[in-house]
Coordinates of C-alpha atoms and ligand atoms in Angstrom, one line a residue:
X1 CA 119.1 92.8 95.7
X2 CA 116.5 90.6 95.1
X3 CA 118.3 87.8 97.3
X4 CA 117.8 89.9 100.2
X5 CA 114.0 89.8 99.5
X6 CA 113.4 88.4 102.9
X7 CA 114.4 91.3 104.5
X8 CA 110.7 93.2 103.4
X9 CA 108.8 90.0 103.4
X10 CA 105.3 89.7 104.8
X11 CA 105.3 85.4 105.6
X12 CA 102.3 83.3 106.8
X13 CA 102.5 80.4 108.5
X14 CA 100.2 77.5 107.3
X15 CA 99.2 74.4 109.5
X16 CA 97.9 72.6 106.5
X17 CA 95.3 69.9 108.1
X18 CA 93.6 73.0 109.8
X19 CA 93.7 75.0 106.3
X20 CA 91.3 73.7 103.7
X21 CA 89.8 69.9 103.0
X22 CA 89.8 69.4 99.2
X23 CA 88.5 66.1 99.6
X24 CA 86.1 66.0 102.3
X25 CA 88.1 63.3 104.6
X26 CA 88.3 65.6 107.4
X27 CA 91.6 66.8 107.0
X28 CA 93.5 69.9 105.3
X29 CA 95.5 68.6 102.6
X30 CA 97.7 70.6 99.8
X31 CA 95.2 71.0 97.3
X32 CA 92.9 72.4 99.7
X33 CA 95.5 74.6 100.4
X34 CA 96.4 74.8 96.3
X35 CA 92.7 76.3 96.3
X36 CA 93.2 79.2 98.8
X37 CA 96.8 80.8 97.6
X38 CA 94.9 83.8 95.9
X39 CA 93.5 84.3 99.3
X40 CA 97.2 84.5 100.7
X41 CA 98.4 86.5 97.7
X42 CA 95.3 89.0 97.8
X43 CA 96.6 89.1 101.9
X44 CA 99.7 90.4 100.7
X45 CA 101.7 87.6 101.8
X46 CA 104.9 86.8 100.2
X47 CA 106.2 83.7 101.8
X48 CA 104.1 80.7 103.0
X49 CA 105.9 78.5 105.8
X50 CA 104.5 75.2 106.3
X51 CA 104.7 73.3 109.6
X52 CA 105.7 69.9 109.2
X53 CA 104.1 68.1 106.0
X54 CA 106.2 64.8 105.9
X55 CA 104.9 60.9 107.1
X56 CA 105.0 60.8 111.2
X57 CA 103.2 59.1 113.8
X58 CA 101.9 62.4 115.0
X59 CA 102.9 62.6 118.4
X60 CA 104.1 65.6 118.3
X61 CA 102.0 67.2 115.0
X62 CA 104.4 65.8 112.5
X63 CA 107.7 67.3 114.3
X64 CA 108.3 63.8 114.6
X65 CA 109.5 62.6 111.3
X66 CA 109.3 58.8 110.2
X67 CA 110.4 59.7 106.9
X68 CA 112.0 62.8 105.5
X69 CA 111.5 62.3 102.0
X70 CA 107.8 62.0 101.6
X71 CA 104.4 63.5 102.1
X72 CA 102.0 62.4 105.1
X73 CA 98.9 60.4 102.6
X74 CA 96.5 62.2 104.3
X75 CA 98.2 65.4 103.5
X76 CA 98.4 64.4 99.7
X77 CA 101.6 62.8 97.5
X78 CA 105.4 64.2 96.4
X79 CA 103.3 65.4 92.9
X80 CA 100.5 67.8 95.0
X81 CA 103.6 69.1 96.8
X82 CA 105.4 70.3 93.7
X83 CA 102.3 71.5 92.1
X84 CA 101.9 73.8 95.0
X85 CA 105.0 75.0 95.0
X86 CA 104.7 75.7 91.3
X87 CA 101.2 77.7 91.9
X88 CA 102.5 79.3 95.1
X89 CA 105.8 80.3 92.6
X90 CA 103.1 80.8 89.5
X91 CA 101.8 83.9 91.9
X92 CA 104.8 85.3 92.7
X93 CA 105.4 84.3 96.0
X94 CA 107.4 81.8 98.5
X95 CA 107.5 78.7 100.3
X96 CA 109.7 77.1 103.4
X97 CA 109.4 74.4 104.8
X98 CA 110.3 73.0 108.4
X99 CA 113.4 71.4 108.4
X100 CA 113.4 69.5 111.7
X101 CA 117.5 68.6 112.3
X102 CA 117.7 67.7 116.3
X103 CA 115.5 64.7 116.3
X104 CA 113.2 61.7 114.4
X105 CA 110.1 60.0 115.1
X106 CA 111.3 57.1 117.4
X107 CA 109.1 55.8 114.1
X108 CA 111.8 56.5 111.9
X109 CA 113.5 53.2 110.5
X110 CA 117.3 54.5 111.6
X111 CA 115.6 54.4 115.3
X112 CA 114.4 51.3 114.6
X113 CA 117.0 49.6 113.4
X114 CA 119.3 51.6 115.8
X115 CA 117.4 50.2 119.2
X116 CA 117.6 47.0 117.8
X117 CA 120.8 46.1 117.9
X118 CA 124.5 47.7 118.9
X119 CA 125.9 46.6 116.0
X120 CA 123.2 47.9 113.9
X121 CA 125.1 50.9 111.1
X122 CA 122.6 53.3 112.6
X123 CA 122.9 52.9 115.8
X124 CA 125.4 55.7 116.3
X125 CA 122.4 58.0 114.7
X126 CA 121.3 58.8 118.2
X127 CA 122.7 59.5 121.8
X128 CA 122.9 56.5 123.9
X129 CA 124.0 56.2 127.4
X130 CA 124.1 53.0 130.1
X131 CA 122.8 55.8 132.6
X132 CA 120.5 58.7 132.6
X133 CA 123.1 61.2 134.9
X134 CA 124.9 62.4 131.8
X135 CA 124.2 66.2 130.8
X136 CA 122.5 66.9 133.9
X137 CA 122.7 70.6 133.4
X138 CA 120.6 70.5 130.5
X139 CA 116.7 71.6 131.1
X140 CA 113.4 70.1 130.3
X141 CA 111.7 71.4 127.4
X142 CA 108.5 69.9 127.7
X143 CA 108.0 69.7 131.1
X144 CA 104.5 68.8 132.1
X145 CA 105.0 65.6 130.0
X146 CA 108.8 64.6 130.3
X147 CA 110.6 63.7 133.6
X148 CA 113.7 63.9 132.4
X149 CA 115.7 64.3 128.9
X150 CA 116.8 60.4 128.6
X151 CA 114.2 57.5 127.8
X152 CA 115.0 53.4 128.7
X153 CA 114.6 51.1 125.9
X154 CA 113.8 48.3 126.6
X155 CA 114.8 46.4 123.2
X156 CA 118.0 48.4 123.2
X157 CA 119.1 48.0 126.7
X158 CA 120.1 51.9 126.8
X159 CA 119.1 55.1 127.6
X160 CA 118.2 57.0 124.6
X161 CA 118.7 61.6 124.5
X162 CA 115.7 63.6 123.9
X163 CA 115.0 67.1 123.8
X164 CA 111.5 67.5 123.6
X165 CA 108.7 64.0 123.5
X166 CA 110.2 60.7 124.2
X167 CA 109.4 59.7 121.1
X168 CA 111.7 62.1 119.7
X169 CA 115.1 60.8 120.0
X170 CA 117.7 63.0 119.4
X171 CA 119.9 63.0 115.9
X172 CA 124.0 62.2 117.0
X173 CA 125.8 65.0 114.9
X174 CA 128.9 64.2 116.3
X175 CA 128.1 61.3 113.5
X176 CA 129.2 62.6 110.5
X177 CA 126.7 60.5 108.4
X178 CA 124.2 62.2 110.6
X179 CA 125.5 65.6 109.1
X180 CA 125.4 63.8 105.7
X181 CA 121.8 62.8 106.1
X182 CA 120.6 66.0 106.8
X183 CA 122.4 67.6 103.6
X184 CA 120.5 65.4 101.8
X185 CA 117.4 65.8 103.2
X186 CA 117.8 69.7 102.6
X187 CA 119.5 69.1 99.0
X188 CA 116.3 66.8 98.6
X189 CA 113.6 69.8 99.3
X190 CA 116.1 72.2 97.6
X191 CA 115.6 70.7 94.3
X192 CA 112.0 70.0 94.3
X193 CA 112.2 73.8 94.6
X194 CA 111.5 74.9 98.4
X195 CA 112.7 78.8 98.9
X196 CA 113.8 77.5 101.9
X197 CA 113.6 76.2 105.5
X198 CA 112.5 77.1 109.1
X199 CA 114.9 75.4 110.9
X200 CA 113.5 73.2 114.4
X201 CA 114.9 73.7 117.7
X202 CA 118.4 74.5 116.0
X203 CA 120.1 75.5 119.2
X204 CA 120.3 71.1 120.8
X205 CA 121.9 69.6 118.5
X206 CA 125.2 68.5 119.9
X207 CA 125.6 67.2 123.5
X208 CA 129.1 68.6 125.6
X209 CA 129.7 67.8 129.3
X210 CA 129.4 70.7 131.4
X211 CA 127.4 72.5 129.6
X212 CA 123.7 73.2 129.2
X213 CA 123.6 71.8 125.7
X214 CA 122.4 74.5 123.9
X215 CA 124.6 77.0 121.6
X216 CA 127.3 75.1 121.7
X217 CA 130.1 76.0 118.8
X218 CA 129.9 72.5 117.5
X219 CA 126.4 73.4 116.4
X220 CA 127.1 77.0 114.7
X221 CA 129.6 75.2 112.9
X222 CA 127.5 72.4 111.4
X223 CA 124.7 75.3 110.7
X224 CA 127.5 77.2 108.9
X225 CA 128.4 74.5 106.5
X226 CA 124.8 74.0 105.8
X227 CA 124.8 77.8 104.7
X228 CA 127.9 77.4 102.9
X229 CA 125.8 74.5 100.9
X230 CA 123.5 76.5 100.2
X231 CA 124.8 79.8 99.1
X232 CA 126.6 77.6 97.2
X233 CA 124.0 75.4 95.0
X234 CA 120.7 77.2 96.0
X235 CA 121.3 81.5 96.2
X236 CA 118.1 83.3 97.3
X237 CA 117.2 80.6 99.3
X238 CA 116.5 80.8 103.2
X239 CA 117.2 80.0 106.5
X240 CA 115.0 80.4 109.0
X241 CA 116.1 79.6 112.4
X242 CA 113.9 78.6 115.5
X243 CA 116.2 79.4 118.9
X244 CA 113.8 80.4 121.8
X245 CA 117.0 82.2 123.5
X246 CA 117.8 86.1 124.3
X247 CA 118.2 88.3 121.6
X248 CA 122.3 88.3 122.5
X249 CA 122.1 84.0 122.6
X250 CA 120.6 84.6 118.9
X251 CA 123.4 86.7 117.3
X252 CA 125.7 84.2 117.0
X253 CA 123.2 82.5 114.7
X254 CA 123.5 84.8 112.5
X255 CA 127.1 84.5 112.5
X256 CA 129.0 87.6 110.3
X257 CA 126.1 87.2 108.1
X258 CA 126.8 83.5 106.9
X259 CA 124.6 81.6 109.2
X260 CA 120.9 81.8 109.3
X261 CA 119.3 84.8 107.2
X262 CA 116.5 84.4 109.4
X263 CA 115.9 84.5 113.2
X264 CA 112.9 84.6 115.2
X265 CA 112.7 87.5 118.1
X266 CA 111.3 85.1 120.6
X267 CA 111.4 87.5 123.7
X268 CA 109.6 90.6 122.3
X269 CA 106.7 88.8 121.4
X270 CA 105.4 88.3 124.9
X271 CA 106.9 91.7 125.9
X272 CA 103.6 92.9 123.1
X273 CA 101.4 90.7 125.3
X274 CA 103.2 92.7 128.6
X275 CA 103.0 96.1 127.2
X276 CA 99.2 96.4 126.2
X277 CA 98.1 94.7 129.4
X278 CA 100.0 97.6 131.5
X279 CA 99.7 100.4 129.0
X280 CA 103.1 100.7 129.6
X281 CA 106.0 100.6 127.2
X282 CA 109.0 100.2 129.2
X283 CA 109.7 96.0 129.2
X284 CA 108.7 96.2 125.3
X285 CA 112.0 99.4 125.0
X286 CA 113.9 97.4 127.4
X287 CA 114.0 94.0 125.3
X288 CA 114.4 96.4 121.9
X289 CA 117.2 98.3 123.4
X290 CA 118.7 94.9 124.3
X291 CA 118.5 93.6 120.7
X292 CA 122.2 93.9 119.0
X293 CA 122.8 94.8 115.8
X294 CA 123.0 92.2 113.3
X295 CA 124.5 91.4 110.0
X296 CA 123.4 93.6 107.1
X297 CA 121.9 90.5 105.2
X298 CA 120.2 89.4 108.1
X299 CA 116.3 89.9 109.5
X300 CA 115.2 89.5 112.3
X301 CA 111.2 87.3 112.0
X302 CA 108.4 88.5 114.5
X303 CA 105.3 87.1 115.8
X304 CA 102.5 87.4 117.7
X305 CA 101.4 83.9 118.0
X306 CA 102.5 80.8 116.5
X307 CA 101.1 77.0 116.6
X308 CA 102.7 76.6 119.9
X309 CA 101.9 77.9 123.2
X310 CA 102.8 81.6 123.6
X311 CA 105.9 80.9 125.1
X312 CA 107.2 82.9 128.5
X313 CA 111.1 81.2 128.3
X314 CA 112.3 84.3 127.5
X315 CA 110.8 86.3 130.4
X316 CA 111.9 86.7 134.3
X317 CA 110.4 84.3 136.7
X318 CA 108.3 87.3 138.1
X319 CA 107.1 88.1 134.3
X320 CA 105.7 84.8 133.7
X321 CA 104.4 84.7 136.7
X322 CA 102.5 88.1 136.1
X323 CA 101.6 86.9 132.3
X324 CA 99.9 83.8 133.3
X325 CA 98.2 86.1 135.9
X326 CA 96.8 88.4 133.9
X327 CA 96.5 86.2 130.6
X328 CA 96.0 82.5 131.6
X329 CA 93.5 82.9 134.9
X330 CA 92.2 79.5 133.9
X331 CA 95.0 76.6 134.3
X332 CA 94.2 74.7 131.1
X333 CA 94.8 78.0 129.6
X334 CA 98.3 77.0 130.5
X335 CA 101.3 74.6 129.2
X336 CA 104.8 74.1 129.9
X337 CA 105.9 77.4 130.3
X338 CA 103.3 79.2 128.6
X339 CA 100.0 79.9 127.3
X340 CA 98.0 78.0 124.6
X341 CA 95.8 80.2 123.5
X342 CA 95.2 82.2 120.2
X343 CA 95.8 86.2 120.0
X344 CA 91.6 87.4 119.6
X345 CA 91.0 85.6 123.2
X346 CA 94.3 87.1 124.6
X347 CA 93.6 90.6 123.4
X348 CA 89.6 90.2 125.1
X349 CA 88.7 90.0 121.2
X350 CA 89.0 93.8 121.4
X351 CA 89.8 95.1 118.0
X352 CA 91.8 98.0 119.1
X353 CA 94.2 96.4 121.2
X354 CA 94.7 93.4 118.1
X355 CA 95.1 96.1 115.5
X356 CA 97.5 98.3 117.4
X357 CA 99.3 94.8 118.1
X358 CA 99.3 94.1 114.6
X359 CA 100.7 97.7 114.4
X360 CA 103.7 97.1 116.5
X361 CA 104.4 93.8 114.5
X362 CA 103.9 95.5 110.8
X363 CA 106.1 98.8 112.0
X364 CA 109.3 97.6 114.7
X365 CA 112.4 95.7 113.0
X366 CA 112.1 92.7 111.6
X367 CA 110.1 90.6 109.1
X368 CA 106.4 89.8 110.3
X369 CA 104.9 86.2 110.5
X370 CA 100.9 85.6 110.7
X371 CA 99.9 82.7 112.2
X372 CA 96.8 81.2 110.1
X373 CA 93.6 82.4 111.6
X374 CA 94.8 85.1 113.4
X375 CA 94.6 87.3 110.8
X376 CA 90.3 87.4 111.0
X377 CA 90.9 87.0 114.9
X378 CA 90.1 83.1 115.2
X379 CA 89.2 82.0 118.5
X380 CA 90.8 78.6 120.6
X381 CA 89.4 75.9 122.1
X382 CA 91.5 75.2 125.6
X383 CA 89.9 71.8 126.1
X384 CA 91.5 69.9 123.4
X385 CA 95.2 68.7 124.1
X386 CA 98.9 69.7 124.3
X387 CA 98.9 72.4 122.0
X388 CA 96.0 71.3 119.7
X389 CA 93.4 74.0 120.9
X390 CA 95.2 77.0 118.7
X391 CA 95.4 74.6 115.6
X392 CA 91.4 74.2 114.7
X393 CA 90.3 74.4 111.3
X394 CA 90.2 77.7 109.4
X395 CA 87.3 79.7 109.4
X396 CA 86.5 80.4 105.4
X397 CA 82.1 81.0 105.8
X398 CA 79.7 80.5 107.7
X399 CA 78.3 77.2 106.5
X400 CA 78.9 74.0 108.7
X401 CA 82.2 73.2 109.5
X402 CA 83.3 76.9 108.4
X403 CA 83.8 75.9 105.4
X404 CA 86.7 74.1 105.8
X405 CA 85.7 70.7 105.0
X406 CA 82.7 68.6 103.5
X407 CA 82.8 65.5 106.0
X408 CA 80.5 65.1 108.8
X409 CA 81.6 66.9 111.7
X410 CA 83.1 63.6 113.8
X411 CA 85.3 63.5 111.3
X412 CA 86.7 66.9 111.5
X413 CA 90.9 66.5 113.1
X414 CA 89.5 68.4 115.6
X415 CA 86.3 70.9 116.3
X416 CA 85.7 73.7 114.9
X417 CA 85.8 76.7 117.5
X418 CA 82.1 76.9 119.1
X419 CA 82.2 79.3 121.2
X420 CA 79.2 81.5 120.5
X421 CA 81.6 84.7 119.9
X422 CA 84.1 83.0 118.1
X423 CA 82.1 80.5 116.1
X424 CA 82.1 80.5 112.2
X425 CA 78.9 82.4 112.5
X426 CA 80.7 85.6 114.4
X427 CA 84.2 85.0 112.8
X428 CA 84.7 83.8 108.7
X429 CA 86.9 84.6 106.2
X430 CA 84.1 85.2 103.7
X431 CA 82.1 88.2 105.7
X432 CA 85.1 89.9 106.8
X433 CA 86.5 90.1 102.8
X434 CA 83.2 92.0 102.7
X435 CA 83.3 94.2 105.3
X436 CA 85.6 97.1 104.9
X437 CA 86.2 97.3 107.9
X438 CA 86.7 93.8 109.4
X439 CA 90.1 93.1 110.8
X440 CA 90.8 91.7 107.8
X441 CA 90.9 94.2 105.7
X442 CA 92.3 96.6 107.7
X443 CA 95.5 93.9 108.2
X444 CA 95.4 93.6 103.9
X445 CA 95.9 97.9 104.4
X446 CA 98.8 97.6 106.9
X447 CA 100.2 94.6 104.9
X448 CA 99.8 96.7 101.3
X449 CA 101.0 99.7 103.4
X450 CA 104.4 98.2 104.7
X451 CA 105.2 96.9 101.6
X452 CA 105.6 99.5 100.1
X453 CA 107.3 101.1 102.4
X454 CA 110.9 99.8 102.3
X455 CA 112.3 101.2 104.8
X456 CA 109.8 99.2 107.5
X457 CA 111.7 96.2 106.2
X458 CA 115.1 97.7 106.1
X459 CA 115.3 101.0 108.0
X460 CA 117.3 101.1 111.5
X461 CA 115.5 101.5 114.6
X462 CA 115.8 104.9 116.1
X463 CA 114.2 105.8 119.6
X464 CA 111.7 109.0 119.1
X465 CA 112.5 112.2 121.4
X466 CA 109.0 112.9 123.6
X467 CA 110.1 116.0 125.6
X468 CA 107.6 115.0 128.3
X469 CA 108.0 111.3 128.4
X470 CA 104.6 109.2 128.5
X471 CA 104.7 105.7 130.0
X472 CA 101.8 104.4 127.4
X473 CA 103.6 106.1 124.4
X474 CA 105.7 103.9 122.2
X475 CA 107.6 106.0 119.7
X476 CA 109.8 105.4 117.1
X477 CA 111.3 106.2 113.7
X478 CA 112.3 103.8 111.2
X479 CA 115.1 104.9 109.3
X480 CA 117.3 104.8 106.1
X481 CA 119.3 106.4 103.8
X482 CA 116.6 108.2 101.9
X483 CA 113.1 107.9 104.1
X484 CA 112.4 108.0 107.4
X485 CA 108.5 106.7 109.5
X486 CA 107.9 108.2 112.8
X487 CA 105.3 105.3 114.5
X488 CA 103.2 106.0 117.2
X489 CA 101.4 103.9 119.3
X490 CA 99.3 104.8 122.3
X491 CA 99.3 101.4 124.8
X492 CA 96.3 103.1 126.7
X493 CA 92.7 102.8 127.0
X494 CA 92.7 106.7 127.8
X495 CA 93.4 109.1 124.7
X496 CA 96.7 110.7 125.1
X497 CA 97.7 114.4 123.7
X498 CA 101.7 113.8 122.6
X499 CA 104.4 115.9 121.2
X500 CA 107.3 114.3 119.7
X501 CA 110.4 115.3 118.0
X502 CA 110.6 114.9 114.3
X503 CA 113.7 114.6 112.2
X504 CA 115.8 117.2 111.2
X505 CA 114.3 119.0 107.8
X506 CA 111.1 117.6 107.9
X507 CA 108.3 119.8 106.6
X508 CA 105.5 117.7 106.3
X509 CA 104.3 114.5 108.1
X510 CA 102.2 112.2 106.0
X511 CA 99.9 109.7 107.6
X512 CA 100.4 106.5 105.7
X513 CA 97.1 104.7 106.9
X514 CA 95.0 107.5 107.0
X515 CA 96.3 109.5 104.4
X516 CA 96.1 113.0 106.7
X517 CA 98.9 115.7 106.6
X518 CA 100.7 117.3 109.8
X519 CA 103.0 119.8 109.9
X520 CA 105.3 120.2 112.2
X521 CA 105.7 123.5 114.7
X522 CA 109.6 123.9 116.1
X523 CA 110.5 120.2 115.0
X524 CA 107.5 118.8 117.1
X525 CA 104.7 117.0 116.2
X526 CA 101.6 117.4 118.5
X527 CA 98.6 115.4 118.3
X528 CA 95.9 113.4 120.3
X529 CA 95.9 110.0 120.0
X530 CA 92.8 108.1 121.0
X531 CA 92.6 105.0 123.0
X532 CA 95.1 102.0 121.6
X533 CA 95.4 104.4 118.1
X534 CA 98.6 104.2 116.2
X535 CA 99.7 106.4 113.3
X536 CA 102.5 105.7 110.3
X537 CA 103.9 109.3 109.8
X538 CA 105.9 109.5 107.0
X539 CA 108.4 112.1 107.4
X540 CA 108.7 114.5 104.5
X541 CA 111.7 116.7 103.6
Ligands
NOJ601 C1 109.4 73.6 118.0 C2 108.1 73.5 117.3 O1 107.6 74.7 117.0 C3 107.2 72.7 118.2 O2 105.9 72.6 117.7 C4 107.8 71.3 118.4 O3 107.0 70.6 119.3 C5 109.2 71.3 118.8 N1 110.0 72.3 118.2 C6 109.9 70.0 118.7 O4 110.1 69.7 117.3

């Protein structure tokens, strides 16, 4: 059993120059971060994924790789690595890290010595081309930078493939050497001791004619043998995968169960976002009811926000067009196709609507990710570039700098947030552990909460009855063998009366948060829920 533990996992996802300075340079490194893991263990988290930690030019936040086999310097060394992972394993808990497959820093010496000449044993590492026409019916990822997905070099006389910056050259894995590499690399992290990887932008990796480039069969197969490879050296290990695609392009990434463990649920996130805005649950059942099955050994990962903009890929033309409406009225509140901003500013810093969103996350399939910061409601700073105003340091007091680092301001990475009602001052790690009732703590009670109820990790998802349907009322019960939850969530700023169905044979309902009994009249459940409330009934037999 205990292989499947990602199935009821809490993770956290760590940007570590924005986490904590141990040595007062002005940027997060892994001992800072060494110094805060009983802070994520008293959170209740139980696996940490770290964003990129490796040597890059930092173009694109360490996503571009110069060297897969070392720690950035201002980060820390290979020894502060695998003393983390020992403390983060000393406490009982896990660690991924990003494995970043489709592409290099055009820093990386294989690009180097790959532009510089044909003959050069590593030039076949990346896609070339003598024109820029080829794959033309594959889209632009990072659109309000790139014009198109192939980049002239000069000193190589050919175009070069990218998915995402242009100084991100795409990885050939019709090269088998390419494929080898990247074992390595994973068999590299896998020894040091990593539980794992989140896997980067998994779905580009090969190139076909004719088709968009993405999901292609060439690439499930490669991701397969990388399973195989691990199931076979490293059990109880993880794959995470990143594919921003509809729930049903996903599936296949979980192949019959021997693929990734792990896949993010990229289009219910902003469906969250969708539903509290219109106090309406219908596009948030829609994308759930569209959501296959999958595997038994699989989990699906949810989020609210990550380090990147809130993304609207996955949503209709008309959607996005609403969302940025609604939640990105100023245009630098926008990028790409989305919206760089953090969830306390998106949800108008109201803690209703963030706890019942929290709510939703902690109770509907899947595995739940926190994004660093948003779990004491951190604010963003929509001036500072690409996707850099939702990665500011962490708020731990309210002394300068929020505590996050000894240097002189100017030599923070970036600012810390100063807006007045988002500042340090307002928002801190430190006076929220104090307050009862801070979102904090009422996040550490949902986390404790779920944990301990299995059957939020594992249980199906089964659609509530509501005799007299309610467009604000999301209702569900999470279900296994043994246990069943009913969750209700009130999208509304109005209190709503509701009556639902319970489950056959259940005599009492148990409130899980609150710690109130119910009992059911004629199989229903009536009760008033007040604006944006949600309730964990635990359905007794
Ligand atoms: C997805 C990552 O989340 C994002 O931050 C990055 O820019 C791209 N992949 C390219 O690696």
């Amino acid at each position: 059993m205990s292989e499947l533990w990602y199935k009821n996992a809490v993770f956290y996802e760590v940007y570590v120059r924005a986490f904590f300075d141990s040595n007062g340079d002005g940027h997060g490194d892994l001992k800072g971060l060494m110094q805060k893991l009983d802070y994520l263990k008293d959170l209740g988290v139980d696996c940490i994924w770290l964003l990129p930690i490796y040597p890059s030019p930092l173009r694109d936040d360490g996503y571009d790789i110069a060297d897969y086999y070392s720690i950035l310097p201002t980060y820390g060394a290979l020894e502060d690595f695998c003393e983390l992972l020992d403390a983060v394993h000393a406490r009982g808990m896990r660690l991924i890290t990003d494995l970043v497959l489709n592409h290099t820093s055009d820093q990386h010496p294989w690009f180097q010595s790959a532009r510089s000449s044909r003959q050069s044993p590593y030039r076949d590492y990346y896609v070339w081309s003598d024109t820029d026409q080829k794959y033309r019916e594959t889209r632009i990822i990072f659109l309000d930078t790139e014009k198109s997905n192939w980049t002239w070099d000069e000193v190589a006389g050919q175009y070069y493939w990218h998915r995402f910056y242009s100084s991100q050259p795409d990885l050939n894995y019709d090269n088998p050497a390419v494929q080898e590499e990247m074992r390595n690399v994973m068999r590299f992290w896998l020894d040091l001791g990593v539980d794992g990887f989140r896997a980067d932008a998994v779905p580009y990796l090969f190139e076909r004619e004719g088709t968009n480039c993405e999901n292609l069969p060439e690439t499930h197969e490669y991701l397969k043998s990388l399973r195989r490879f691990m199931d076979e050296h490293y059990p109880g290990r993880i794959l995470l995968c990143e594919a921003n695609q509809w729930p049903e392009d996903v599936l296949p990434y979980f192949g019959d169960g021997d693929e990734f463990h792990m896949g993010f649920h990229f289009p219910v996130m902003p469906r969250i976002f969708k539903a509290l805005r219109e106090g309406r649950a219908d596009s948030l059942v829609d994308i759930l009811k569209r959501t296959p099955e999958i595997p038994e050994n699989c989990q699906w990962c949810t989020f609210l926000r990550n380090h990147d903009e809130l993304t609207l890929e996955m949503v209709s033309e008309e959607d996005r067009q609403w969302m940025w409406r609604e939640y990105a009225p100023h245009p630098r509140m926008r990028l790409n196709l989305g919206i760089r901003r953090r969830l306390a500013p998106l949800l108008d810093n109201d803690r209703r609507k963030i706890s019942l969103a929290y709510s939703l996350l902690f109770t509907l399939p899947g595995s739940p990710i926190i994004y660093y910061g948003d779990e004491i409601g951190m604010g963003d700073n929509i001036w500072l570039e690409d996707r850099n105003g939702v990665r500011t340091p962490m708020q731990w007091t309210n002394a300068p700098n929020g505590g996050f680092s000894s240097a002189s301001p100017e030599k923070l990475y970036a600012p810390v947030i100063d807006d007045p009602q988002f500042s340090p001052e307002r928002v801190n790690v430190t006076d929220q552990l104090n307050d009862p009732q801070s979102l904090l703590n009422v996040l550490r009670r949902m986390i404790a909460t779920r944990k301990a109820q299995s059957v939020l990790g594992k249980g199906k998802l089964q659609w509530a009855q509501i005799p007299t349907p309610l467009p604000s009322l999301v209702a569900f019960h999470r279900v296994d063998e043994i246990e069943s939850i009913l969750a209700l969530h009130n999208l509304s700023a109005q209190s709503q009366p509701v009556s639902v169905s319970v489950l056959p044979q259940t005599t009492v309902l148990h409130d899980l948060l609150t710690g109130e009994n119910f009992t059911p009249a004629d199989g229903m459940i009536s009760l008033i829920l007040q604006p944006y409330d949600y309730r964990w009934l635990k359905e007794i037999r």
